[in-house]
Amino acid sequence: MPQKPKWLTDKEYRYIYARTPRPCVDILIFTKSGFLLSKRAIPPHKGLWHFTGGRVYLNERIENAINRIAKTEVGVKLKEIEPLGFCEVFIPEGPNFHDVSLVFTAKIKSGKARNNSKQAKEIRAFKKVPGKIVPAHKRFLKTNWKKVKSL
């Protein structure tokens, strides 16, 4: 049985992720109103819309990471989780230099979507790509728009 991960100190985090990509998952959660995005409240990309997502811990299964992040950030349990592709985010400043994210689609199984994170200001459903969005997420949505639009 994998052990519960311990948090890295800020110094350890910066040291590691200045030298290697950070494995993440992102989730496009679909509702009747569209797909959910949240507005960043902290750097990097403060004030821009972005996918629900976060890092994958050591010994954590991808499915467990998806469910943990959905519960932590949006307050929901998910169903119909399906892979959509991958997205890379390059950030020249800060501890997150290079994120490699597996992107999934999902629907809400239970709970009501709400901003449940200190990292976000608000959550909103969209039917099209908003103008003020993390550039890598904008590229990903445009590249995968036919699939996204059909969901």
Backbone as a ProteinNet text record, in pm:
[ID]
protein_1_A
[PRIMARY]
MPQKPKWLTDKEYRYIYARTPRPCVDILIFTKSGFLLSKRAIPPHKGLWHFTGGRVYLNERIENAINRIAKTEVGVKLKEIEPLGFCEVFIPEGPNFHDVSLVFTAKIKSGKARNNSKQAKEIRAFKKVPGKIVPAHKRFLKTNWKKVKSL
[TERTIARY]
85.1	0	89	70.2	152.2	129.7	237.6	227.4	170.1	103.7	53.9	174.2	171.2	287.7	306.6	433.1	458.5	487.7	452.6	473	621.4	660.9	796	805.6	920.3	940.6	948.1	932.6	945.2	1082.2	1185	1321.3	1335.3	1284.8	1290.1	1210.1	1091.9	1004.6	1074.1	1129.1	1199.5	1320.6	1393.2	1512	1472.6	1374.7	1333	1273.5	1176	1103.3	1174.4	1290.4	1376.4	1461.8	1455.9	1541.3	1465.9	1337.8	1261.4	1116.7	1046.6	905.3	821.5	711.7	619.8	502.3	477.2	362.5	231.1	133.2	5.3	-111	-230.4	-353.5	-438.8	-507.3	-605.2	-737.3	-846.5	-978.9	-1071	-1131.2	-1238.4	-1368	-1428.7	-1551.9	-1669.3	-1754.2	-1866.5	-1996	-2073.9	-2207.6	-2301.7	-2428.2	-2524.2	-2491.3	-2425.5	-2392.3	-2261	-2183	-2055	-1946	-1820.1	-1707.6	-1660.6	-1619	-1581.2	-1434.9	-1412.7	-1279	-1278.2	-1160.2	-1150.5	-1052.2	-1073	-987.2	-878.2	-752.4	-638.3	-635.7	-615.4	-605.4	-460.2	-370.9	-229.3	-142.8	-18.6	74	109.3	150.7	157.9	19.9	6.8	-117.2	-232.3	-200.4	-303	-402.3	-532.6	-638.3	-681.2	-615.4	-652.1	-733	-820.7	-898.5	-806.8	-834	-751.8	-832.1	-776.4	-838.5	-829	-921.9	-908.1	-792.8	-699	-587.5	-483.7	-385.9	-277.9	-180.2	-83.9	22.5	-21.9	49.1	30.4	139.4	100.8	197.1	266.5	381.7	453.8	364.5	356.8	277.4	126.6	82.1	-61.4	-107.7	-210.2	-265.6	-330.4	-325.7	-382.3	-528.8	-607.2	-749.5	-768.3	-683.2	-692.6	-657.3	-556.9	-519.9	-636	-699	-813	-923.5	-958.2	-1066.3	-1028.9	-904.3	-858.1	-866.2	-817.9	-815.1	-956.7	-1045.7	-1184.8	-1252.3	-1230.1	-1290.4	-1230.6	-1096.8	-1027.1	-1056.4	-1053.8	-1066.1	-1209.6	-1295	-1430	-1538.6	-1503.5	-1600.1	-1694.5	-1651.4	-1739.1	-1671.4	-1756.9	-1712.2	-1744.3	-1660	-1672.8	-1718.2	-1769.6	-1804.2	-1762.3	-1764.4	-1734	-1601.3	-1499.9	-1366	-1300.4	-1263.3	-1203.9	-1081.4	-976.2	-858.6	-889.7	-832.5	-852.1	-720.1	-609.7	-480.3	-381.1	-278.8	-181.9	-153.4	-109.9	-82.6	47.6	133	256	248.1	285.4	287.1	430.5	485.9	620.1	609.1	668.3	664.5	808.4	856.1	997.3	1032.9	933.3	962.7	890.1	935.5	870.1	913.3	857.9	899.3	843.5	740.3	676.9	727.3	842.5	901.9	839.6	805.3	757.5	660.3	532.1	429.2	392.6	386.3	336.1	207.6	96.1	-34	-113	-163.7	-259.7	-395.8	-468.8	-596.9	-710.4	-808.6	-924.4	-1053.5	-1158	-1292.7	-1369.1	-1468.7	-1550	-1680.6	-1774.5	-1901.1	-1914.8	-2001.8	-2021.8	-2113	-2065.4	-2143.8	-2225.2	-2159.4	-2228.9	-2157.5	-2233.3	-2180.6	-2216.8	-2203.5	-2231	-2099	-2067.6	-1941.7	-1935.4	-1827.3	-1805.1	-1654	-1616.8	-1475.6	-1434.8	-1350.2	-1310.4	-1160.9	-1096.4	-951.5	-905.9	-798.2	-737.8	-666.2	-642.6	-570.5	-660.2	-792	-885.4	-979.7	-1022.2	-1117.3	-1260.3	-1286.2	-1422.7	-1417.9	-1531.7	-1547.7	-1666.3	-1652	-1759	-1762.3	-1880.9	-1897.4	-1888	-1820.7	-1801.7	-1845.4	-1898.7	-1932.1	-1832.1	-1748.9	-1642.5	-1519.3	-1408.4	-1281.8	-1282.1	-1261.8	-1259.2	-1131.1	-1133.9	-1018.1	-902.5	-931.3	-825.8	-808.4	-731.5	-708.3	-558.8	-511.3	-370.6	-336.3	-231.2	-200.4	-190.8	-129.1	-118.2	-255.6	-345.5	-480.2	-560.3	-537.2	-602.7	-559.3	-427.9	-377.2	-435	-440.5	-494.5	-640.3	-721.3	-863.4	-881.8	-805.7	-818.3	-779	-672.8	-627.4	-730.2	-798.3	-891.5	-1037.4	-1065.9	-1198.8	-1308.6	-1283.7	-1388	-1431.7	-1336	-1368.5	-1441.6	-1391.1	-1450.3	-1593.4	-1611.8	-1743.7	-1846.9	-1802.2	-1895.6	-1939.3	-1876.6	-1909.7	-2023.6
-118.6	0	124	214.9	336.1	421.9	484	574.2	707.3	774.5	908.5	999.3	1077.5	1161.7	1271.7	1302.2	1416.5	1536.9	1653	1775.7	1807	1859.6	1909.8	2048.3	2081.1	2218.1	2305.7	2436.5	2526.9	2512.8	2499.8	2486	2357.2	2245.3	2117.2	2124.7	2184.3	2196.4	2273.9	2390.5	2473.1	2400.3	2330.7	2258	2149.4	2070.7	1958.4	2008.8	2100.4	2139.7	2246.4	2289.9	2371.9	2281.1	2149.1	2054.6	1945.3	1933.7	1825.7	1870.5	1816.5	1853.2	1806.9	1876.3	1842.4	1765.7	1641.6	1565.8	1616	1643.4	1698.4	1630.4	1654.1	1620.7	1746.1	1765.3	1872.6	1807.8	1869.8	1812.3	1919.2	1888.1	1971.4	1907.9	1971.2	1919.7	1980.5	1894.3	1940.3	1939.3	2047.6	2059.8	2094.8	2109.8	2151.2	2290.4	2372	2509.3	2522.1	2414.7	2418.9	2353.7	2386.1	2329.8	2431.8	2380.6	2467.1	2510.5	2637.3	2693.3	2776.1	2791.9	2878.9	2991.2	3103	3220.6	3218.5	3219.2	3212.4	3333.2	3306.4	3412.5	3438.3	3351.6	3361.8	3347.3	3392.7	3369.1	3220.6	3169	3234.3	3243.6	3327.4	3346.1	3402	3482.4	3544.3	3621.1	3598.2	3667.9	3600.7	3491.6	3420.5	3295	3258.8	3135.6	3016.4	2905	2785.2	2660	2546.4	2416.7	2384	2305.2	2244.3	2145.9	2151.7	2058.5	2076.2	1987.4	1993.9	1879.9	1875.2	1775.5	1636.9	1539.9	1400.3	1368	1312.5	1278.1	1145.6	1126.2	1000.5	886.7	780.4	660.2	683.5	794.9	821.6	782.3	703.5	665.6	788.8	794	907.7	927.7	821.3	832.8	891.9	851.7	906.7	1055.5	1094.2	1235.9	1317.4	1266.9	1336.4	1358.6	1252.8	1263.2	1352.7	1345.7	1432.7	1579.7	1609.2	1748.1	1801.2	1721	1764.4	1794.8	1710.3	1730.1	1853.6	1865	1974.4	2109.8	2117.5	2247.3	2286.7	2188	2220	2164.8	2075	2021.1	1918	1846	1748.9	1612.5	1510.3	1377.6	1364.5	1290.7	1284	1147.6	1148	1025.3	1044.4	938.1	941.7	1012.5	974.4	1032.7	969.4	1053.5	1004.4	1088.2	1022.9	1099.9	1183.1	1303.1	1391.9	1421.7	1427.2	1456	1499.3	1573	1625.2	1771.1	1842.6	1985.5	2014.5	2094.6	2136.8	2285.9	2322.6	2462.5	2497.5	2597.4	2645.1	2780.8	2791.1	2915.7	2954	3063.3	3098	3145	3187.3	3235	3147.1	3147.2	3072.7	2928	2852.5	2713	2617.8	2658.2	2569	2599	2550.4	2584.6	2509.6	2383.2	2299.5	2195.2	2216.3	2119.8	2033.3	1903.3	1810.8	1753.4	1785.7	1751.8	1659.7	1552.3	1466.6	1532.6	1554.4	1625	1524.9	1534.7	1445.3	1526.3	1462.7	1519.4	1439.8	1501.9	1434	1509.1	1442.3	1504	1491.6	1572.3	1570.5	1455.2	1372.5	1261.5	1308.5	1383.6	1437.5	1562.6	1643.2	1769.3	1883.2	2002.9	2122.3	2196.3	2226.7	2294.2	2428.3	2449.4	2574.9	2598.4	2720.8	2751.8	2701.1	2600.1	2534.4	2549.6	2642.7	2653.4	2796.7	2810.7	2941.6	2991.3	2901.6	2937.9	3001.5	2999.2	3051.5	3154.5	3250.8	3354	3307.7	3240.7	3199.4	3084.3	3019.8	2914.1	2952	2928.2	2960.8	2857.4	2834.5	2743.3	2823.4	2765	2828.7	2735	2793.2	2717.3	2744.4	2848.2	2878.1	2922	2930.2	2964.2	3111.8	3141.1	3282.1	3350.6	3480.7	3556.9	3554	3570.2	3576.5	3439.3	3354	3217.1	3188.4	3098.5	3056.9	3019.8	3078.2	3054.1	2907.9	2824.5	2682.5	2614.8	2656.7	2600	2646.1	2769.9	2820.8	2739.4	2716.7	2635.4	2494.9	2436.8	2301	2296.6	2390.6	2393.4	2412.6	2503.3	2525.6	2400.5	2333.1	2210.7	2098.1	2092.2	1982.4	2027.1	2141.7	2200.8	2109.3	2035.2	1946.1	1843.5	1784.9	1688.1	1756.6	1871.8	1943.7	1985.9	2039.7	2089.8	1977.2	1855.1	1743.4	1684	1726.5	1669.2	1740.7
0	0	0	-97.8	-101.5	21.7	68.1	181.5	136.9	230.3	201.2	177.7	69.6	39.4	143.7	170.4	258.8	170.3	218.3	143	134.3	19.6	2.4	64.6	118.6	162.9	37.5	53.1	-62	-127.5	-46.3	-98.8	-180.3	-127.8	-200.6	-330.9	-322.2	-438.1	-550.9	-516.7	-616	-673.5	-589.7	-636.1	-737.3	-702.5	-789.2	-919.7	-912.1	-1032.3	-1116.2	-1069.4	-1155.7	-1245	-1219.1	-1289.8	-1365.6	-1342.6	-1405.6	-1425.5	-1525.9	-1543	-1423.2	-1402.9	-1294.4	-1353.6	-1309.1	-1361.5	-1300.3	-1387.9	-1343.5	-1415.8	-1365.2	-1436.4	-1441.7	-1552.3	-1568.6	-1605.7	-1563.1	-1585.9	-1642.9	-1756.5	-1810	-1760.7	-1662.9	-1603.2	-1677.7	-1734.4	-1815.1	-1735.4	-1752.9	-1695.7	-1810.6	-1782.2	-1885.6	-1938.9	-1857.4	-1895.4	-1972.2	-1980.5	-2049.6	-1966.9	-1998.4	-1923.5	-1820	-1704.5	-1593.3	-1602.6	-1578.3	-1563.5	-1435.9	-1376.8	-1260.1	-1288.4	-1221.8	-1241.2	-1133.5	-1178.7	-1088.2	-994.1	-864.6	-764.7	-726.6	-771.9	-735.9	-860.3	-853.2	-964.3	-972.1	-1079.6	-1209.5	-1273.8	-1370.2	-1447.2	-1363.8	-1263.4	-1178.8	-1266.7	-1242.6	-1315.3	-1444.8	-1482.5	-1605.4	-1572.7	-1665.2	-1651.9	-1678.9	-1609.5	-1628.8	-1594.9	-1635.6	-1608.7	-1459.6	-1411	-1279.4	-1290	-1198.4	-1208.6	-1101.8	-1104.8	-1008	-1026.7	-938	-950.6	-906	-958	-918.8	-817.2	-704.2	-600.2	-630.1	-570.6	-579.7	-530.8	-607.4	-576.5	-578.9	-634.1	-645.5	-786.1	-794.1	-924.3	-987.9	-1120.3	-1193.6	-1156.4	-1154.3	-1120.1	-981	-886.7	-751	-749.7	-828.6	-836.9	-893.7	-999.8	-1060.6	-957.7	-885.8	-787.6	-669.7	-624	-515	-556.1	-675.7	-723.4	-745.2	-803.1	-823.9	-690.1	-592.1	-459.7	-391.3	-398	-330.4	-393.2	-527.1	-594.4	-627	-657.3	-704.7	-611.9	-521.2	-426.2	-483.6	-589.2	-654.1	-667.6	-684.1	-724.6	-873	-945.2	-1090.3	-1139.8	-1262.8	-1334.3	-1479.9	-1555	-1698.5	-1726.7	-1653.3	-1669.8	-1791.7	-1888.6	-2014.4	-2051.3	-2101.9	-2145.7	-2269.4	-2275.4	-2389.5	-2460.8	-2387.2	-2447.9	-2342	-2385	-2289.9	-2321.9	-2219.9	-2231.7	-2158.4	-2221.3	-2155.4	-2127.3	-2005.5	-1964.9	-1927	-1995.2	-1965.9	-1898.1	-1780.1	-1704.1	-1671.7	-1728.5	-1710.1	-1569.3	-1490.5	-1355.3	-1254.4	-1130.8	-1023.9	-1019.2	-924.8	-907	-1013.4	-1086.9	-1184.3	-1323.9	-1358.2	-1486.4	-1603.7	-1584.2	-1694	-1638.6	-1665.3	-1624.7	-1743.4	-1723.4	-1824	-1765.7	-1831.4	-1775.9	-1867.9	-1810.1	-1879.3	-1861	-1970.2	-1964	-1981.8	-1894.4	-1894.7	-1901.8	-1951.8	-1943.7	-1838.9	-1780	-1679.2	-1662.1	-1597.5	-1558.2	-1407.6	-1351	-1206	-1168	-1075.8	-1022.4	-902.2	-813.5	-697	-647.3	-576.9	-526.2	-618.9	-568.2	-648.1	-668	-792.5	-824.3	-753.1	-681.6	-611.7	-600.8	-585.7	-566.4	-429.6	-430	-306.5	-282.4	-353.4	-350.7	-325	-250.6	-226.9	-351.7	-447.7	-569	-674.1	-652.2	-752.7	-691.2	-775.9	-733.5	-753.1	-864.8	-899	-998.1	-1013.5	-1112.8	-1199.6	-1330.6	-1424.1	-1536.1	-1590.6	-1705.2	-1834.7	-1933.9	-2064.3	-2175.3	-2281.9	-2402.4	-2513.8	-2494	-2589.6	-2511.2	-2579.6	-2514.8	-2474.3	-2344.4	-2302.6	-2349.1	-2358.4	-2403.6	-2305.2	-2177.6	-2076	-2012	-2079.4	-2034.4	-2042	-1958.8	-1962.3	-2107	-2164.5	-2306.7	-2347.7	-2266.2	-2300.6	-2302.5	-2213.1	-2210.4	-2331.6	-2374.1	-2494.7	-2617	-2629.5	-2741.8	-2737.7	-2617.6	-2604	-2647.6	-2601	-2637	-2787.1	-2846.3	-2991.2	-3070.1	-3027.9	-3095.2	-3082.2	-2968.6	-2939.5	-2942.6	-3007.6	-3000.8	-3054.5	-3160.6	-3215.1	-3112.2	-3040.9	-2936.2	-2819.1	-2778.1	-2664.4	-2696.3	-2816.2	-2856.6	-2865	-2895	-2909.8	-2775.7	-2667.2	-2535.5	-2467.8
[MASK]
+++++++++++++++++++++++++++++++++++++++++++++++++++++++++++++++++++++++++++++++++++++++++++++++++++++++++++++++++++++++++++++++++++++++++++++++++++++++

